[in-house]
Structure formats: structure tokens, C-alpha cells
mmCIF file of C-alpha atoms in Angstrom:
data_model
loop_
_atom_site.group_PDB
_atom_site.id
_atom_site.type_symbol
_atom_site.label_atom_id
_atom_site.label_comp_id
_atom_site.label_asym_id
_atom_site.label_seq_id
_atom_site.Cartn_x
_atom_site.Cartn_y
_atom_site.Cartn_z
ATOM 1 C CA MET A 1 77.692 149.881 69.835
ATOM 2 C CA ARG A 2 79.796 152.446 71.984
ATOM 3 C CA PRO A 3 81.980 154.503 70.467
ATOM 4 C CA PRO A 4 85.787 153.475 70.921
ATOM 5 C CA SER A 5 87.883 155.534 73.623
ATOM 6 C CA ALA A 6 91.076 156.480 74.356
ATOM 7 C CA ALA A 7 90.989 154.090 77.517
ATOM 8 C CA TYR A 8 91.231 151.157 75.218
ATOM 9 C CA GLY A 9 94.367 152.269 73.769
ATOM 10 C CA LYS A 10 95.532 152.446 77.340
ATOM 11 C CA GLN A 11 94.338 149.077 78.593
ATOM 12 C CA PHE A 12 95.675 147.467 75.143
ATOM 13 C CA LYS A 13 99.053 148.964 75.531
ATOM 14 C CA ALA A 14 98.992 147.752 79.489
ATOM 15 C CA LEU A 15 98.994 144.271 77.887
ATOM 16 C CA GLY A 16 101.487 145.136 75.371
ATOM 17 C CA GLY A 17 99.703 146.506 72.448
ATOM 18 C CA GLU A 18 100.166 150.189 70.787
ATOM 19 C CA VAL A 19 97.038 152.044 69.806
ATOM 20 C CA SER A 20 96.605 155.683 69.193
ATOM 21 C CA PHE A 21 93.753 157.226 67.673
ATOM 22 C CA THR A 22 91.815 160.726 68.412
ATOM 23 C CA PRO A 23 87.812 160.112 67.214
ATOM 24 C CA GLN A 24 86.245 163.245 66.468
ATOM 25 C CA TYR A 25 82.878 162.240 67.911
ATOM 26 C CA ILE A 26 83.947 162.050 71.979
ATOM 27 C CA LEU A 27 83.009 165.164 73.417
ATOM 28 C CA ALA A 28 84.086 166.674 76.254
ATOM 29 C CA GLY A 29 82.686 166.348 79.756
ATOM 30 C CA PRO A 30 83.337 164.823 83.104
ATOM 31 C CA GLU A 31 80.243 162.658 82.368
ATOM 32 C CA LYS A 32 81.322 161.232 79.055
ATOM 33 C CA GLU A 33 84.846 160.457 80.736
ATOM 34 C CA ALA A 34 82.800 158.836 83.402
ATOM 35 C CA GLN A 35 81.056 156.913 80.743
ATOM 36 C CA LEU A 36 84.017 156.444 78.608
ATOM 37 C CA ALA A 37 86.060 155.089 81.723
ATOM 38 C CA LYS A 38 83.403 152.498 82.535
ATOM 39 C CA SER A 39 83.201 151.036 79.338
ATOM 40 C CA PRO A 40 87.118 149.581 79.239
ATOM 41 C CA ALA A 41 85.685 148.219 83.002
ATOM 42 C CA GLU A 42 83.283 146.202 81.899
ATOM 43 C CA VAL A 43 84.910 144.681 78.913
ATOM 44 C CA LEU A 44 87.771 143.522 81.326
ATOM 45 C CA GLU A 45 85.110 142.204 83.597
ATOM 46 C CA SER A 46 83.881 140.035 80.797
ATOM 47 C CA ALA A 47 87.359 138.825 79.734
ATOM 48 C CA ALA A 48 88.255 138.279 83.046
ATOM 49 C CA ALA A 49 85.118 135.991 83.579
ATOM 50 C CA GLN A 50 85.826 134.415 79.961
ATOM 51 C CA ALA A 51 89.334 133.955 81.175
ATOM 52 C CA GLN A 52 88.051 132.189 84.334
ATOM 53 C CA LYS A 53 85.721 130.203 82.774
ATOM 54 C CA LYS A 54 88.514 128.761 80.507
ATOM 55 C CA ALA A 55 90.987 128.096 83.805
ATOM 56 C CA ALA A 56 87.959 126.388 85.165
ATOM 57 C CA GLN A 57 87.491 124.247 82.316
ATOM 58 C CA ALA A 58 91.427 123.877 81.841
ATOM 59 C CA GLU A 59 91.671 122.610 85.515
ATOM 60 C CA LYS A 60 88.814 119.947 84.863
ATOM 61 C CA GLU A 61 90.677 118.682 81.933
ATOM 62 C CA ALA A 62 93.792 118.608 83.907
ATOM 63 C CA ALA A 63 91.659 116.471 86.810
ATOM 64 C CA GLU A 64 90.531 114.219 83.846
ATOM 65 C CA LYS A 65 93.674 113.656 82.426
ATOM 66 C CA ALA A 66 95.231 112.595 85.944
ATOM 67 C CA LYS A 67 92.424 110.556 86.694
ATOM 68 C CA ALA A 68 92.837 108.489 83.054
ATOM 69 C CA ALA A 69 96.316 108.244 84.000
ATOM 70 C CA ASP A 70 95.572 107.410 87.458
ATOM 71 C CA VAL A 71 93.631 104.792 86.174
ATOM 72 C CA PHE A 72 95.739 103.265 83.546
ATOM 73 C CA VAL A 73 98.684 103.041 86.207
ATOM 74 C CA GLY A 74 95.912 100.673 87.781
ATOM 75 C CA LEU A 75 95.151 99.012 85.067
ATOM 76 C CA ASP A 76 98.653 98.463 84.135
ATOM 77 C CA SER A 77 99.862 96.997 87.274
ATOM 78 C CA SER A 78 96.745 94.605 87.630
ATOM 79 C CA ARG A 79 97.875 93.293 84.156
ATOM 80 C CA SER A 80 101.407 93.303 85.503
ATOM 81 C CA ASN A 81 100.161 90.991 88.470
ATOM 82 C CA GLU A 82 98.310 88.619 85.987
ATOM 83 C CA ALA A 83 101.403 88.287 83.626
ATOM 84 C CA LYS A 84 103.570 87.315 86.578
ATOM 85 C CA GLN A 85 101.027 84.901 87.962
ATOM 86 C CA LYS A 86 100.897 83.285 84.960
ATOM 87 C CA GLU A 87 104.396 83.105 84.353
ATOM 88 C CA GLU A 88 105.116 81.528 87.839
ATOM 89 C CA PRO A 89 103.328 77.864 86.365
ATOM 90 C CA LEU A 90 105.516 78.188 83.322
ATOM 91 C CA ARG A 91 108.409 78.585 84.702
ATOM 92 C CA ARG A 92 107.594 75.620 87.318
ATOM 93 C CA ARG A 93 107.018 73.134 84.393
ATOM 94 C CA GLU A 94 110.030 74.291 82.037
ATOM 95 C CA GLU A 95 112.193 73.541 85.546
ATOM 96 C CA GLN A 96 110.332 70.052 85.231
ATOM 97 C CA ARG A 97 110.744 69.301 81.991
ATOM 98 C CA ALA A 98 114.340 70.117 81.879
ATOM 99 C CA GLN A 99 114.575 67.760 84.952
ATOM 100 C CA ILE A 100 113.265 64.767 83.067
ATOM 101 C CA LEU A 101 115.237 65.551 80.412
ATOM 102 C CA LYS A 102 118.030 64.940 82.106
ATOM 103 C CA GLN A 103 116.802 61.871 83.949
ATOM 104 C CA MET A 104 116.288 60.498 80.618
ATOM 105 C CA GLU A 105 119.708 61.421 79.430
ATOM 106 C CA GLN A 106 121.127 59.695 82.443
ATOM 107 C CA LYS A 107 118.806 56.745 81.842
ATOM 108 C CA SER A 108 120.014 56.577 78.062
ATOM 109 C CA SER A 109 123.419 56.267 78.712
ATOM 110 C CA THR A 110 122.571 53.159 81.049
ATOM 111 C CA ASN A 111 120.190 51.451 78.854
ATOM 112 C CA THR A 112 120.898 50.316 75.210
ATOM 113 C CA SER A 113 117.429 49.824 73.922
ATOM 114 C CA GLU A 114 116.289 51.091 70.688
ATOM 115 C CA ASP A 115 112.732 52.583 72.320
ATOM 116 C CA VAL A 116 114.976 54.743 74.757
ATOM 117 C CA PRO A 117 116.550 57.229 72.571
ATOM 118 C CA LYS A 118 113.413 57.693 70.238
ATOM 119 C CA ALA A 119 111.281 58.631 73.218
ATOM 120 C CA GLN A 120 113.988 60.802 74.574
ATOM 121 C CA ALA A 121 114.183 62.278 71.154
ATOM 122 C CA PHE A 122 110.292 62.785 70.999
ATOM 123 C CA PHE A 123 110.423 64.587 74.445
ATOM 124 C CA LYS A 124 113.425 66.508 73.593
ATOM 125 C CA MET A 125 111.463 67.872 70.725
ATOM 126 C CA PHE A 126 108.553 68.410 72.844
ATOM 127 C CA PHE A 127 110.718 70.548 75.400
ATOM 128 C CA GLN A 128 111.915 72.670 72.655
ATOM 129 C CA GLN A 129 108.984 73.649 71.115
ATOM 130 C CA GLN A 130 107.455 74.107 74.603
ATOM 131 C CA GLN A 131 110.522 76.816 75.223
ATOM 132 C CA GLU A 132 109.989 78.243 71.873
ATOM 133 C CA GLU A 133 106.373 78.939 72.691
ATOM 134 C CA ARG A 134 107.063 80.405 76.265
ATOM 135 C CA LYS A 135 110.045 82.548 74.815
ATOM 136 C CA ALA A 136 107.413 83.979 72.111
ATOM 137 C CA VAL A 137 104.786 84.773 75.018
ATOM 138 C CA GLU A 138 107.792 86.224 76.688
ATOM 139 C CA VAL A 139 108.500 88.688 73.585
ATOM 140 C CA GLN A 140 104.938 89.229 73.340
ATOM 141 C CA ASP A 141 104.835 90.284 77.064
ATOM 142 C CA LYS A 142 107.778 92.455 76.559
ATOM 143 C CA ARG A 143 106.212 94.299 73.672
ATOM 144 C CA GLN A 144 103.050 94.872 75.715
ATOM 145 C CA ALA A 145 105.215 96.238 78.631
ATOM 146 C CA SER A 146 106.916 98.166 76.204
ATOM 147 C CA ALA A 147 103.692 99.743 74.803
ATOM 148 C CA ARG A 148 102.184 99.992 78.563
ATOM 149 C CA GLU A 149 105.070 102.044 79.448
ATOM 150 C CA GLN A 150 105.137 104.730 76.200
ATOM 151 C CA VAL A 151 101.548 105.180 76.890
ATOM 152 C CA ASN A 152 101.793 105.705 80.352
ATOM 153 C CA GLU A 153 104.811 108.011 79.627
ATOM 154 C CA SER A 154 102.408 109.975 77.056
ATOM 155 C CA LEU A 155 99.683 110.206 79.711
ATOM 156 C CA GLN A 156 102.156 111.519 82.635
ATOM 157 C CA GLN A 157 103.471 114.094 79.755
ATOM 158 C CA ARG A 158 99.477 114.688 78.882
ATOM 159 C CA LYS A 159 98.934 115.425 82.926
ATOM 160 C CA SER A 160 101.645 117.857 83.524
ATOM 161 C CA ASP A 161 100.880 119.744 80.516
ATOM 162 C CA ALA A 162 97.209 120.174 81.416
ATOM 163 C CA LYS A 163 97.838 120.981 84.427
ATOM 164 C CA LYS A 164 100.706 123.883 83.478
ATOM 165 C CA ALA A 165 97.998 125.068 80.887
ATOM 166 C CA ALA A 166 95.548 125.168 83.995
ATOM 167 C CA GLU A 167 98.106 127.568 85.872
ATOM 168 C CA GLU A 168 98.744 129.264 82.782
ATOM 169 C CA ALA A 169 94.768 130.075 82.202
ATOM 170 C CA GLU A 170 94.746 131.005 85.983
ATOM 171 C CA ALA A 171 97.621 133.339 85.621
ATOM 172 C CA ILE A 172 95.780 135.069 82.705
ATOM 173 C CA ALA A 173 92.419 135.381 84.394
ATOM 174 C CA MET A 174 93.880 136.898 87.510
ATOM 175 C CA ARG A 175 95.877 139.443 85.257
ATOM 176 C CA ILE A 176 92.691 140.211 83.716
ATOM 177 C CA GLU A 177 90.707 140.070 86.894
ATOM 178 C CA GLU A 178 92.821 142.691 88.486
ATOM 179 C CA LEU A 179 93.238 145.293 85.235
ATOM 180 C CA ALA A 180 89.248 144.739 85.736
ATOM 181 C CA LYS A 181 89.425 146.057 88.920
ATOM 182 C CA GLN A 182 91.704 148.799 88.352
ATOM 183 C CA ALA A 183 89.423 149.980 85.200
ATOM 184 C CA ARG A 184 86.403 149.821 87.671
ATOM 185 C CA ALA A 185 88.132 151.632 90.122
ATOM 186 C CA ALA A 186 88.859 154.412 87.546
ATOM 187 C CA ALA A 187 85.468 154.329 86.149
ATOM 188 C CA ASP A 188 84.154 155.266 89.791
ATOM 189 C CA GLU A 189 86.654 157.779 90.102
ATOM 190 C CA ALA A 190 85.884 159.760 86.864
ATOM 191 C CA LYS A 191 81.896 158.806 87.872
ATOM 192 C CA ARG A 192 82.278 160.402 91.348
ATOM 193 C CA GLN A 193 84.840 163.891 89.895
ATOM 194 C CA ALA A 194 81.520 164.107 87.409
ATOM 195 C CA ALA A 195 79.558 164.224 90.137
#
């Protein structure tokens, strides 16, 4: 284990913290100063490598979330198309039923037979039942469309959050990498002065 050095405090202050200590066992001398300058550089390089790894992981997660959102949008559009294709024949049938009912009402006004009102009542009841079923299907389709929209919004939000996190992680990694370069340059300078 390496002894802590004042250089750590300087780097910590550069990141916004404060540390002040003067260990008694640190000996003066150019070689010792070179060794102590080297230590923060190694720490910062290690931190930069870890930050780069986190940034890469965040970018990978952002890409996966974007891919999932795109797959969901594709699935959503295919489901919507399927629903429209199913709805079209139902709409045509309903129009046909309405025409048949209208024709039956016109014929019943001219005919006085007792069988016509019974058949008309039967068909009217059947058509109303079909309309109620169609309305129930429409309500269910609207609920499903609403749920898909909410999921899509949630996926888009997660996608943007993941992208933002990846960008922040990359910025942090770049800052730490810059600090590591500065610390390495300071260590090299201290080593040259010691030699």
C-alpha cells in the first residue's frame, strides 16, 4: 500500500473536494517527490479506465433501449394495421345490416302480414346485438392503443434518459482522462527534475 500524498489532495480539490494533511513519514527529496507524483497519475488513469468502461456500458444500454423502442414501434404499427384490416369488413357488414333493416322497415310499412314485424324485430335485435359487440371491440381497441402509446412514450423516455446518461458518463470519462494526462505529465516532470 502506498502512503497518501499531498498530491492526492490537490487532485481531490481539483474535483471539488478539500483535503489537507501532512503525513510525518513522507521524506523530502526529488526521488520521493517523483514517486509521489506518479501515484496520483496511476490512480487517475485507473479511474479514467473505469469511467470509460462505464461510458461504454451506458452507450451499450442506450443502444439496446433504442433497439427495443424501434422494435416496439414496428410491432405497434403492424398491430394497428391488423386492427384496421379487421375493422374494415366489420364496418361494411354493419352498413349492409343497416341497409337491410331499412329495407325491411320500408317493406313492413307496405305489408300488413303478421310475420313481417316478427322477422323485423328479430333482425333488429340481431343487428343491435352486433353493434354492441362491435362497440365493445372498439372500446377494447382504444384501450390497447392507449396502452401501446403509453408504453411507447415510456420507451422513448427511457431511450432519451439512457442516451443522456451515456453522454454524461462519456464527459466524466473525458474529464478524468484529462486529469490523468495532467497528473502523468506532472509525474514525468518530477521524474526529470529528480534525475
